[in-house]
């Protein structure tokens, strides 16, 4: 039997479920990008708000590219199980904060209508780094990206998140309805500011007055989001079905740790997410930098080294002495230029990350984290690198991490069943194949200005260090780097 409103009563007593009247919940938050992360994170915080008795804040989700989530959750009244896994304990609960899901391009018209409606007070987003169509090095909107160009050619029938947000705001302005808040929940530094820059750049192309109105009237709070949430597997589905005694087409498996820090700027009010443990703070940039550099920076490093050592999951990669020998000093380099939030001890923060990465219950694939490197390296590793360069400090471990990404790219360039996911894949792989000589490979990849800007390739000391680390990794017998590389 399938999980649904009707079958809730059959769940074992150990499984917590919504105790509020879901039929009274108002869908006032539209969430764009309803994947596993959103359902492990924001939807859970919002579920706590509803459980506290405030039914004004339900979520209407949208799969921006596909209808898969709508098809999975629709038949189960949008309920799903959230399995929070620790090293030796687990907690499975049913979340009820999602009250509707739009699916992909075919629902774009109804999604736009909902976003234009006065009932929508917040539009939140998790579309990953590349979903903002910003150039990673310059932060400029990629007007030539096919999806953006298509939306600009037909702005009244938008398909991208930027087109949808701008057109919905245009409709609201015309109807005299207050604008919603745009709440970015992606792993980008100053995510609210970047979302604002992307929306304004798009709006300027459509209507200069509208752009000005958005600039003056719409809030784009920044947020720091954190919860390690691997993609759901069939094994997860089977496990959750066993615990529930019911089938759930798309449960979420996550860790027990969760953190959400939000800048408190909302145009039409907001739920009291603190009841679920969220923090409202005006130190958001510090929180974001600590998380992006310490957690995500190390995560990417582990993912590339894990891929080069044949370790499929983060927990497996954490067992390798080679990796911890690199990670520990990497964290020191990052921490030395970190401006941590008040009251947070970065050394303790890093210790807690080690525990989280070692969690054997999470099968977090290094291949998943290794994807989209071009979009991730700048904020995760290049930002602390630049801070160190400004202070005249050398960064051998950050250079090692970047060299590991380069080796991963070269390896994938020579792997016939290409599994290299990156919006810049074609360019990266072509450059990785241009030469077999180690220093030239580094030069060709370092010349990707969309990732490294113009400053890093021009820095002779950094270039030399990067080549040194690239060669070190190439001759390390525990790493399976591409055989073609000549050192
Ligand atoms: C990961 C993140 O896939 C990745 O790049 O580093 O998704 C990470 O698991 C989350 O940011 C943790 O909050």
CSV table of C-alpha atoms and ligand atoms in Angstrom, one decimal:
chain,number,residue,atom,x,y,z
A,1,UNK,CA,0.0,0.0,0.0
A,2,UNK,CA,1.1,3.5,-0.8
A,3,UNK,CA,1.8,6.3,1.8
A,4,UNK,CA,-1.1,8.8,1.7
A,5,UNK,CA,-3.4,10.8,4.0
A,6,UNK,CA,-5.6,7.7,4.2
A,7,UNK,CA,-2.9,5.2,5.1
A,8,UNK,CA,-1.2,7.5,7.7
A,9,UNK,CA,-3.0,5.7,10.5
A,10,UNK,CA,-1.4,2.5,9.5
A,11,UNK,CA,2.1,3.7,10.2
A,12,UNK,CA,4.0,2.2,13.1
A,13,UNK,CA,3.8,4.3,16.3
A,14,UNK,CA,7.5,5.0,16.1
A,15,UNK,CA,7.1,7.0,12.9
A,16,UNK,CA,6.1,10.6,13.6
A,17,UNK,CA,3.5,12.1,11.2
A,18,UNK,CA,1.7,15.5,10.6
A,19,UNK,CA,-0.7,16.1,13.5
A,20,UNK,CA,-2.1,19.3,11.9
A,21,UNK,CA,-5.0,19.6,9.6
A,22,UNK,CA,-3.4,19.6,6.2
A,23,UNK,CA,-6.6,20.7,4.4
A,24,UNK,CA,-6.4,24.0,6.3
A,25,UNK,CA,-2.8,24.8,5.3
A,26,UNK,CA,-2.4,27.7,2.9
A,27,UNK,CA,0.2,27.3,0.2
A,28,UNK,CA,2.0,30.6,0.5
A,29,UNK,CA,5.5,29.5,-0.2
A,30,UNK,CA,6.3,28.5,-3.8
A,31,UNK,CA,9.5,26.4,-3.9
A,32,UNK,CA,11.4,26.1,-7.2
A,33,UNK,CA,13.6,23.0,-7.4
A,34,UNK,CA,11.8,20.5,-5.2
A,35,UNK,CA,14.6,17.9,-4.9
A,36,UNK,CA,15.9,15.8,-2.0
A,37,UNK,CA,17.7,18.7,-0.3
A,38,UNK,CA,14.7,21.0,-0.1
A,39,UNK,CA,12.6,18.2,1.4
A,40,UNK,CA,15.3,17.3,4.0
A,41,UNK,CA,15.8,21.0,4.9
A,42,UNK,CA,13.3,23.8,4.4
A,43,UNK,CA,10.3,21.6,4.1
A,44,UNK,CA,11.2,20.1,7.5
A,45,UNK,CA,11.6,23.5,9.1
A,46,UNK,CA,8.3,24.5,7.6
A,47,UNK,CA,6.6,21.3,8.9
A,48,UNK,CA,7.7,22.4,12.4
A,49,UNK,CA,5.9,25.7,11.9
A,50,UNK,CA,2.7,24.0,10.8
A,51,UNK,CA,3.0,21.6,13.8
A,52,UNK,CA,3.2,24.6,16.1
A,53,UNK,CA,-0.2,25.7,14.9
A,54,UNK,CA,0.6,28.3,12.3
A,55,UNK,CA,-1.1,26.9,9.2
A,56,UNK,CA,-0.4,30.0,7.0
A,57,UNK,CA,2.8,28.6,5.5
A,58,UNK,CA,2.4,25.6,3.3
A,59,UNK,CA,4.7,24.8,0.4
A,60,UNK,CA,3.8,24.4,-3.2
A,61,UNK,CA,6.8,22.9,-4.9
A,62,UNK,CA,7.8,22.9,-8.5
A,63,UNK,CA,10.2,20.7,-10.4
A,64,UNK,CA,11.6,23.2,-12.8
A,65,UNK,CA,12.8,20.8,-15.4
A,66,UNK,CA,10.9,17.6,-14.8
A,67,UNK,CA,7.6,16.4,-13.6
A,68,UNK,CA,9.2,13.4,-11.8
A,69,UNK,CA,8.5,14.7,-8.3
A,70,UNK,CA,4.9,15.6,-9.1
A,71,UNK,CA,4.4,12.1,-10.4
A,72,UNK,CA,6.0,10.6,-7.4
A,73,UNK,CA,4.3,12.7,-4.7
A,74,UNK,CA,1.0,13.4,-6.3
A,75,UNK,CA,-0.5,9.9,-5.7
A,76,UNK,CA,0.6,10.1,-2.0
A,77,UNK,CA,-1.0,13.5,-1.2
A,78,UNK,CA,2.5,15.0,-1.3
A,79,UNK,CA,3.5,13.2,1.9
A,80,UNK,CA,7.0,11.7,2.1
A,81,UNK,CA,9.2,10.0,4.6
A,82,UNK,CA,12.4,11.7,5.9
A,83,UNK,CA,14.9,9.2,7.2
A,84,UNK,CA,17.5,10.9,9.4
A,85,UNK,CA,20.5,8.6,9.7
A,86,UNK,CA,23.2,8.7,12.3
A,87,UNK,CA,26.2,6.3,12.7
A,88,UNK,CA,24.1,4.1,15.0
A,89,UNK,CA,20.6,5.4,15.1
A,90,UNK,CA,17.9,6.5,12.7
A,91,UNK,CA,14.7,8.4,12.9
A,92,UNK,CA,12.1,8.1,10.2
A,93,UNK,CA,9.2,10.6,10.1
A,94,UNK,CA,6.6,11.7,7.6
A,95,UNK,CA,6.6,15.4,6.5
A,96,UNK,CA,3.4,17.1,5.6
A,97,UNK,CA,4.4,20.7,4.7
A,98,UNK,CA,4.2,20.2,1.0
A,99,UNK,CA,0.6,20.7,-0.2
A,100,UNK,CA,1.0,20.7,-4.0
A,101,UNK,CA,3.6,20.1,-6.7
A,102,UNK,CA,3.8,21.6,-10.2
A,103,UNK,CA,5.7,19.5,-12.7
A,104,UNK,CA,8.2,20.8,-15.2
A,105,UNK,CA,7.7,22.8,-18.4
A,106,UNK,CA,4.2,21.5,-19.0
A,107,UNK,CA,2.9,23.1,-15.8
A,108,UNK,CA,4.8,26.4,-16.3
A,109,UNK,CA,1.6,28.4,-17.0
A,110,UNK,CA,-0.1,27.3,-13.8
A,111,UNK,CA,3.1,27.7,-11.8
A,112,UNK,CA,3.4,31.3,-13.2
A,113,UNK,CA,-0.3,31.9,-12.2
A,114,UNK,CA,0.4,30.7,-8.7
A,115,UNK,CA,3.5,32.9,-8.4
A,116,UNK,CA,1.5,35.9,-9.6
A,117,UNK,CA,-1.3,35.3,-7.1
A,118,UNK,CA,-1.5,37.3,-3.9
A,119,UNK,CA,-1.5,34.1,-1.8
A,120,UNK,CA,2.2,33.6,-2.7
A,121,UNK,CA,4.3,35.4,-0.1
A,122,UNK,CA,7.7,33.7,-0.6
A,123,UNK,CA,9.3,32.1,-3.6
A,124,UNK,CA,12.2,30.0,-2.4
A,125,UNK,CA,14.8,28.3,-4.6
A,126,UNK,CA,17.1,25.3,-4.7
A,127,UNK,CA,18.3,24.9,-8.2
A,128,UNK,CA,22.0,24.3,-7.6
A,129,UNK,CA,24.8,26.7,-8.6
A,130,UNK,CA,24.2,26.4,-12.3
A,131,UNK,CA,20.5,27.2,-12.1
A,132,UNK,CA,21.2,30.9,-11.7
A,133,UNK,CA,22.9,31.1,-15.2
A,134,UNK,CA,25.6,33.3,-13.7
A,135,UNK,CA,29.2,33.3,-15.0
A,136,UNK,CA,31.0,31.7,-12.0
A,137,UNK,CA,34.1,34.0,-12.2
A,138,UNK,CA,32.4,37.3,-12.9
A,139,UNK,CA,28.9,36.8,-11.5
A,140,UNK,CA,27.4,38.2,-14.8
A,141,UNK,CA,24.1,36.7,-16.2
A,142,UNK,CA,24.8,34.5,-19.2
A,143,UNK,CA,22.4,36.1,-21.6
A,144,UNK,CA,23.5,33.7,-24.4
A,145,UNK,CA,22.6,30.6,-22.4
A,146,UNK,CA,20.0,28.9,-24.6
A,147,UNK,CA,17.3,28.7,-21.8
A,148,UNK,CA,17.8,32.3,-20.9
A,149,UNK,CA,17.8,33.5,-24.5
A,150,UNK,CA,14.6,31.5,-25.1
A,151,UNK,CA,12.9,33.1,-22.1
A,152,UNK,CA,14.0,36.6,-23.2
A,153,UNK,CA,12.5,36.0,-26.6
A,154,UNK,CA,9.2,35.0,-25.1
A,155,UNK,CA,9.1,36.5,-21.5
A,156,UNK,CA,5.4,36.0,-21.1
A,157,UNK,CA,5.7,32.2,-21.2
A,158,UNK,CA,8.8,31.7,-19.1
A,159,UNK,CA,10.4,28.3,-18.3
A,160,UNK,CA,13.5,29.3,-16.3
A,161,UNK,CA,13.4,30.4,-12.7
A,162,UNK,CA,14.6,33.9,-13.7
A,163,UNK,CA,11.9,34.2,-16.4
A,164,UNK,CA,9.3,32.9,-14.0
A,165,UNK,CA,10.2,35.2,-11.2
A,166,UNK,CA,10.5,38.3,-13.4
A,167,UNK,CA,7.2,37.7,-15.2
A,168,UNK,CA,5.4,36.9,-11.9
A,169,UNK,CA,6.7,40.1,-10.4
A,170,UNK,CA,5.6,42.0,-13.5
A,171,UNK,CA,2.1,40.6,-13.2
A,172,UNK,CA,2.0,41.5,-9.5
A,173,UNK,CA,3.2,45.0,-10.1
A,174,UNK,CA,0.5,45.5,-12.8
A,175,UNK,CA,-2.2,44.1,-10.5
A,176,UNK,CA,-1.0,46.2,-7.5
A,177,UNK,CA,0.0,43.2,-5.5
A,178,UNK,CA,2.9,43.3,-3.1
A,179,UNK,CA,5.9,41.4,-4.4
A,180,UNK,CA,6.9,38.1,-2.8
A,181,UNK,CA,10.3,37.6,-1.1
A,182,UNK,CA,12.9,35.7,-3.2
A,183,UNK,CA,14.6,33.3,-0.9
A,184,UNK,CA,17.7,31.6,-2.3
A,185,UNK,CA,18.7,28.4,-0.5
A,186,UNK,CA,21.6,27.3,-2.8
A,187,UNK,CA,25.2,26.9,-1.8
A,188,UNK,CA,26.4,30.1,-3.2
A,189,UNK,CA,28.1,32.9,-1.3
A,190,UNK,CA,25.8,35.9,-0.8
A,191,UNK,CA,23.1,33.7,-2.5
A,192,UNK,CA,20.4,36.4,-2.0
A,193,UNK,CA,22.6,39.0,-3.6
A,194,UNK,CA,23.4,36.7,-6.5
A,195,UNK,CA,19.8,35.8,-7.0
A,196,UNK,CA,19.0,39.5,-7.0
A,197,UNK,CA,21.7,40.3,-9.5
A,198,UNK,CA,20.5,37.5,-11.8
A,199,UNK,CA,16.8,38.6,-11.5
A,200,UNK,CA,17.7,42.2,-12.1
A,201,UNK,CA,19.9,41.5,-15.1
A,202,UNK,CA,17.1,39.5,-16.6
A,203,UNK,CA,14.5,42.1,-15.8
A,204,UNK,CA,16.6,44.9,-17.3
A,205,UNK,CA,16.5,43.1,-20.6
A,206,UNK,CA,12.7,42.9,-20.5
A,207,UNK,CA,11.6,46.2,-18.9
A,208,UNK,CA,13.8,48.8,-17.3
A,209,UNK,CA,11.0,50.2,-15.1
A,210,UNK,CA,10.2,46.8,-13.8
A,211,UNK,CA,13.9,46.2,-13.0
A,212,UNK,CA,13.9,49.4,-10.9
A,213,UNK,CA,10.7,48.4,-9.1
A,214,UNK,CA,12.2,45.0,-8.3
A,215,UNK,CA,15.4,46.6,-7.1
A,216,UNK,CA,13.4,48.9,-4.7
A,217,UNK,CA,10.7,46.6,-3.5
A,218,UNK,CA,11.7,43.0,-3.5
A,219,UNK,CA,13.7,41.4,-0.6
A,220,UNK,CA,16.3,38.8,-1.5
A,221,UNK,CA,17.6,37.6,1.9
A,222,UNK,CA,20.8,35.6,2.0
A,223,UNK,CA,20.8,32.2,3.7
A,224,UNK,CA,23.2,29.5,4.8
A,225,UNK,CA,21.8,26.1,4.3
A,226,UNK,CA,23.3,22.9,5.5
A,227,UNK,CA,22.3,19.2,5.5
A,228,UNK,CA,24.2,16.5,3.8
A,229,UNK,CA,21.5,14.8,1.6
A,230,UNK,CA,22.6,12.2,-1.0
A,231,UNK,CA,20.4,11.4,-4.0
A,232,UNK,CA,17.7,8.8,-3.1
A,233,UNK,CA,18.5,5.3,-4.2
A,234,UNK,CA,16.4,2.2,-4.7
A,235,UNK,CA,18.0,0.7,-1.6
A,236,UNK,CA,16.7,3.8,0.3
A,237,UNK,CA,13.2,3.2,-1.0
A,238,UNK,CA,13.3,-0.4,0.1
A,239,UNK,CA,14.6,0.5,3.5
A,240,UNK,CA,12.0,3.2,4.1
A,241,UNK,CA,9.2,0.9,2.9
A,242,UNK,CA,10.3,-1.6,5.4
A,243,UNK,CA,10.2,0.9,8.3
A,244,UNK,CA,6.9,2.5,7.2
A,245,UNK,CA,5.1,-0.7,6.2
A,246,UNK,CA,4.0,1.5,3.2
A,247,UNK,CA,5.5,2.4,-0.1
A,248,UNK,CA,6.9,5.9,-0.7
A,249,UNK,CA,7.9,6.6,-4.3
A,250,UNK,CA,10.5,9.2,-3.3
A,251,UNK,CA,11.6,9.3,0.3
A,252,UNK,CA,14.6,11.4,1.5
A,253,UNK,CA,17.6,10.0,3.3
A,254,UNK,CA,19.7,12.5,5.1
A,255,UNK,CA,21.9,13.0,8.1
A,256,UNK,CA,20.8,14.0,11.6
A,257,UNK,CA,22.6,17.3,11.6
A,258,UNK,CA,20.8,20.3,10.1
A,259,UNK,CA,21.4,24.0,10.1
A,260,UNK,CA,19.7,27.0,8.5
A,261,UNK,CA,20.8,30.6,9.0
A,262,UNK,CA,18.6,33.3,7.4
A,263,UNK,CA,18.9,37.1,7.0
A,264,UNK,CA,15.6,38.5,8.3
A,265,UNK,CA,14.3,40.6,5.3
A,266,UNK,CA,10.9,39.6,4.0
A,267,UNK,CA,8.4,41.6,2.0
A,268,UNK,CA,5.2,39.8,3.0
A,269,UNK,CA,6.1,38.3,6.3
A,270,UNK,CA,7.6,34.9,7.0
A,271,UNK,CA,7.1,31.8,9.1
A,272,UNK,CA,8.8,31.5,12.5
A,273,UNK,CA,11.2,28.9,11.3
A,274,UNK,CA,13.0,29.2,14.7
A,275,UNK,CA,10.5,26.7,16.0
A,276,UNK,CA,12.3,24.1,13.9
A,277,UNK,CA,15.7,25.4,15.0
A,278,UNK,CA,16.5,27.9,12.2
A,279,UNK,CA,18.5,31.0,13.2
A,280,UNK,CA,17.8,34.5,12.0
A,281,UNK,CA,21.1,36.4,11.8
A,282,UNK,CA,22.7,39.6,10.4
A,283,UNK,CA,26.1,37.8,10.2
A,284,UNK,CA,25.0,35.8,7.2
A,285,UNK,CA,28.2,36.2,5.1
A,286,UNK,CA,30.3,34.8,7.9
A,287,UNK,CA,28.1,31.7,8.3
A,288,UNK,CA,28.1,31.2,4.5
A,289,UNK,CA,31.8,31.5,4.1
A,290,UNK,CA,32.5,29.1,7.0
A,291,UNK,CA,30.1,26.5,5.6
A,292,UNK,CA,31.1,26.9,1.9
A,293,UNK,CA,34.8,26.8,2.5
A,294,UNK,CA,35.1,24.4,5.4
A,295,UNK,CA,32.4,21.9,4.5
A,296,UNK,CA,31.9,22.3,0.8
A,297,UNK,CA,35.6,23.0,0.1
A,298,UNK,CA,36.6,19.8,1.9
A,299,UNK,CA,33.7,17.9,0.3
A,300,UNK,CA,34.8,18.8,-3.2
A,301,UNK,CA,38.4,17.9,-2.3
A,302,UNK,CA,37.3,14.5,-0.9
A,303,UNK,CA,35.1,13.9,-4.0
A,304,UNK,CA,38.0,14.4,-6.5
A,305,UNK,CA,40.5,12.5,-4.4
A,306,UNK,CA,37.8,9.8,-3.8
A,307,UNK,CA,37.2,9.5,-7.5
A,308,UNK,CA,41.0,9.2,-8.1
A,309,UNK,CA,41.3,6.4,-5.5
A,310,UNK,CA,38.2,4.5,-6.5
A,311,UNK,CA,36.2,5.4,-3.3
A,312,UNK,CA,32.6,5.5,-4.1
A,313,UNK,CA,31.3,7.3,-1.0
A,314,UNK,CA,32.5,10.1,1.2
A,315,UNK,CA,32.6,7.8,4.2
A,316,UNK,CA,34.8,5.4,2.3
A,317,UNK,CA,37.1,8.2,1.1
A,318,UNK,CA,37.5,9.4,4.7
A,319,UNK,CA,39.1,6.0,5.6
A,320,UNK,CA,42.1,6.8,3.4
A,321,UNK,CA,45.1,8.1,5.2
A,322,UNK,CA,46.2,10.0,2.1
A,323,UNK,CA,43.0,12.0,2.2
A,324,UNK,CA,43.1,12.9,5.8
A,325,UNK,CA,46.7,13.9,5.4
A,326,UNK,CA,45.6,16.4,2.8
A,327,UNK,CA,42.3,17.5,4.5
A,328,UNK,CA,43.7,18.4,7.9
A,329,UNK,CA,46.2,21.0,6.6
A,330,UNK,CA,43.7,22.1,4.0
A,331,UNK,CA,41.3,23.1,6.8
A,332,UNK,CA,44.1,24.9,8.5
A,333,UNK,CA,44.8,27.0,5.3
A,334,UNK,CA,41.1,27.7,5.1
A,335,UNK,CA,40.6,28.6,8.8
A,336,UNK,CA,43.6,30.9,8.8
A,337,UNK,CA,41.8,33.4,6.7
A,338,UNK,CA,38.3,32.7,8.0
A,339,UNK,CA,36.2,35.3,9.7
A,340,UNK,CA,33.9,33.0,11.7
A,341,UNK,CA,30.5,34.0,13.1
A,342,UNK,CA,30.5,35.2,16.7
A,343,UNK,CA,30.4,32.5,19.2
A,344,UNK,CA,31.5,29.7,16.7
A,345,UNK,CA,34.8,28.0,17.2
A,346,UNK,CA,36.0,27.0,13.7
A,347,UNK,CA,38.2,24.2,15.1
A,348,UNK,CA,35.2,22.6,16.7
A,349,UNK,CA,33.2,23.2,13.6
A,350,UNK,CA,35.8,21.3,11.5
A,351,UNK,CA,35.9,18.4,14.1
A,352,UNK,CA,32.1,18.1,13.7
A,353,UNK,CA,32.5,18.0,9.9
A,354,UNK,CA,34.9,15.0,10.2
A,355,UNK,CA,32.2,13.1,12.2
A,356,UNK,CA,29.6,14.0,9.6
A,357,UNK,CA,31.8,13.0,6.7
A,358,UNK,CA,32.5,9.6,8.4
A,359,UNK,CA,28.9,8.8,8.9
A,360,UNK,CA,28.7,5.3,7.4
A,361,UNK,CA,24.9,5.3,7.2
A,362,UNK,CA,25.0,7.9,4.4
A,363,UNK,CA,26.0,6.6,1.0
A,364,UNK,CA,27.0,10.0,-0.3
A,365,UNK,CA,28.6,9.3,-3.7
A,366,UNK,CA,31.8,11.1,-4.5
A,367,UNK,CA,30.7,11.2,-8.1
A,368,UNK,CA,27.6,13.3,-7.1
A,369,UNK,CA,29.7,15.9,-5.3
A,370,UNK,CA,32.4,15.8,-8.0
A,371,UNK,CA,29.9,17.1,-10.5
A,372,UNK,CA,29.7,20.8,-11.6
A,373,UNK,CA,33.2,21.6,-10.4
A,374,UNK,CA,33.3,24.7,-12.6
A,375,UNK,CA,30.4,26.1,-10.6
A,376,UNK,CA,31.7,25.0,-7.2
A,377,UNK,CA,35.5,25.7,-7.2
A,378,UNK,CA,35.3,29.5,-7.1
A,379,UNK,CA,33.4,29.9,-3.8
A,380,UNK,CA,34.7,26.7,-2.1
A,381,UNK,CA,38.4,26.8,-2.8
A,382,UNK,CA,39.4,29.8,-5.0
A,383,UNK,CA,37.9,32.4,-2.5
A,384,UNK,CA,40.0,31.3,0.4
A,385,UNK,CA,43.0,31.0,-2.0
A,386,UNK,CA,42.5,34.6,-3.1
A,387,UNK,CA,42.2,35.7,0.6
A,388,UNK,CA,45.5,34.0,1.3
A,389,UNK,CA,47.2,35.4,-1.8
A,390,UNK,CA,46.1,38.9,-0.6
A,391,UNK,CA,48.0,38.3,2.6
A,392,UNK,CA,51.0,36.9,0.8
A,393,UNK,CA,50.4,33.4,2.0
A,394,UNK,CA,51.2,30.3,0.0
A,395,UNK,CA,48.4,27.6,-0.2
A,396,UNK,CA,49.9,24.2,-1.0
A,397,UNK,CA,46.8,22.3,0.1
A,398,UNK,CA,44.3,24.4,-1.8
A,399,UNK,CA,46.6,24.0,-4.8
A,400,UNK,CA,46.5,20.2,-4.2
A,401,UNK,CA,42.7,20.3,-4.1
A,402,UNK,CA,42.6,22.2,-7.4
A,403,UNK,CA,45.2,19.8,-8.9
A,404,UNK,CA,42.9,16.9,-7.8
A,405,UNK,CA,40.1,18.5,-9.8
A,406,UNK,CA,42.4,18.8,-12.8
A,407,UNK,CA,43.4,15.2,-12.5
A,408,UNK,CA,39.7,14.2,-12.3
A,409,UNK,CA,39.0,16.2,-15.5
A,410,UNK,CA,41.9,14.5,-17.3
A,411,UNK,CA,40.8,11.1,-16.2
A,412,UNK,CA,37.3,11.7,-17.4
A,413,UNK,CA,38.6,13.1,-20.7
A,414,UNK,CA,40.1,9.7,-21.4
A,415,UNK,CA,37.2,7.7,-20.0
A,416,UNK,CA,35.0,6.5,-22.9
A,417,UNK,CA,31.7,6.2,-20.9
A,418,UNK,CA,31.8,9.8,-20.0
A,419,UNK,CA,30.2,10.6,-16.6
A,420,UNK,CA,31.6,14.1,-16.3
A,421,UNK,CA,28.8,16.4,-15.4
A,422,UNK,CA,29.5,20.1,-15.7
A,423,UNK,CA,28.0,22.9,-17.6
A,424,UNK,CA,31.5,23.6,-19.0
A,425,UNK,CA,32.2,19.9,-19.7
A,426,UNK,CA,32.8,20.3,-23.4
A,427,UNK,CA,35.4,23.0,-22.9
A,428,UNK,CA,37.0,21.4,-19.9
A,429,UNK,CA,37.4,18.0,-21.5
A,430,UNK,CA,38.7,19.4,-24.7
A,431,UNK,CA,41.4,21.3,-22.8
A,432,UNK,CA,42.2,18.3,-20.7
A,433,UNK,CA,43.0,16.4,-24.0
A,434,UNK,CA,45.1,19.2,-25.6
A,435,UNK,CA,48.4,17.9,-24.2
A,436,UNK,CA,49.8,15.0,-22.2
A,437,UNK,CA,52.6,17.1,-20.7
A,438,UNK,CA,51.8,17.9,-17.0
A,439,UNK,CA,52.6,21.7,-17.0
A,440,UNK,CA,50.7,22.2,-20.3
A,441,UNK,CA,47.7,20.4,-19.0
A,442,UNK,CA,47.7,22.7,-15.9
A,443,UNK,CA,48.1,25.7,-18.1
A,444,UNK,CA,45.3,24.8,-20.5
A,445,UNK,CA,42.9,24.2,-17.6
A,446,UNK,CA,44.0,27.2,-15.6
A,447,UNK,CA,43.2,29.3,-18.6
A,448,UNK,CA,39.5,28.6,-18.1
A,449,UNK,CA,38.7,32.2,-17.1
A,450,UNK,CA,35.1,31.4,-16.4
A,451,UNK,CA,36.5,29.4,-13.4
A,452,UNK,CA,39.9,30.9,-12.5
A,453,UNK,CA,39.4,34.5,-13.7
A,454,UNK,CA,42.4,36.3,-15.2
A,455,UNK,CA,44.3,36.8,-11.9
A,456,UNK,CA,45.1,33.2,-11.0
A,457,UNK,CA,46.7,32.2,-14.3
A,458,UNK,CA,48.7,35.4,-14.3
A,459,UNK,CA,50.1,34.6,-10.8
A,460,UNK,CA,53.5,32.9,-11.5
A,461,UNK,CA,54.0,31.6,-7.9
A,462,UNK,CA,50.5,30.1,-7.8
A,463,UNK,CA,51.0,28.5,-11.3
A,464,UNK,CA,54.3,27.0,-10.3
A,465,UNK,CA,52.8,25.6,-7.0
A,466,UNK,CA,49.8,24.2,-8.9
A,467,UNK,CA,52.1,22.4,-11.4
A,468,UNK,CA,54.2,21.0,-8.5
A,469,UNK,CA,51.1,19.6,-6.8
A,470,UNK,CA,49.7,18.3,-10.0
A,471,UNK,CA,52.9,16.4,-10.6
A,472,UNK,CA,53.0,15.2,-7.0
A,473,UNK,CA,49.5,13.7,-7.4
A,474,UNK,CA,50.5,12.2,-10.8
A,475,UNK,CA,53.3,10.2,-9.3
A,476,UNK,CA,51.5,9.2,-6.2
A,477,UNK,CA,51.1,5.4,-6.5
A,478,UNK,CA,47.8,5.3,-4.6
A,479,UNK,CA,46.0,7.5,-7.1
A,480,UNK,CA,44.7,6.3,-10.4
A,481,UNK,CA,45.4,9.3,-12.5
A,482,UNK,CA,45.3,9.2,-16.3
A,483,UNK,CA,48.2,7.0,-17.6
A,484,UNK,CA,48.7,9.5,-20.5
A,485,UNK,CA,50.1,12.2,-18.2
A,486,UNK,CA,53.9,12.8,-18.7
A,487,UNK,CA,55.6,14.4,-15.7
B,1,LIG,C1,27.9,18.9,-1.6
B,1,LIG,C2,26.7,19.6,-1.0
B,1,LIG,O1,27.1,18.1,-3.7
B,1,LIG,C3,27.8,18.9,-3.1
B,1,LIG,O2,28.6,19.6,-3.8
B,1,LIG,O3,29.1,19.5,-1.2
B,1,LIG,O4,25.5,19.2,-1.6
B,1,LIG,C4,26.7,19.3,0.6
B,1,LIG,O5,26.3,18.0,0.8
B,1,LIG,C5,25.7,20.2,1.2
B,1,LIG,O6,26.0,21.6,0.9
B,1,LIG,C6,25.7,20.0,2.7
B,1,LIG,O7,24.9,21.0,3.3
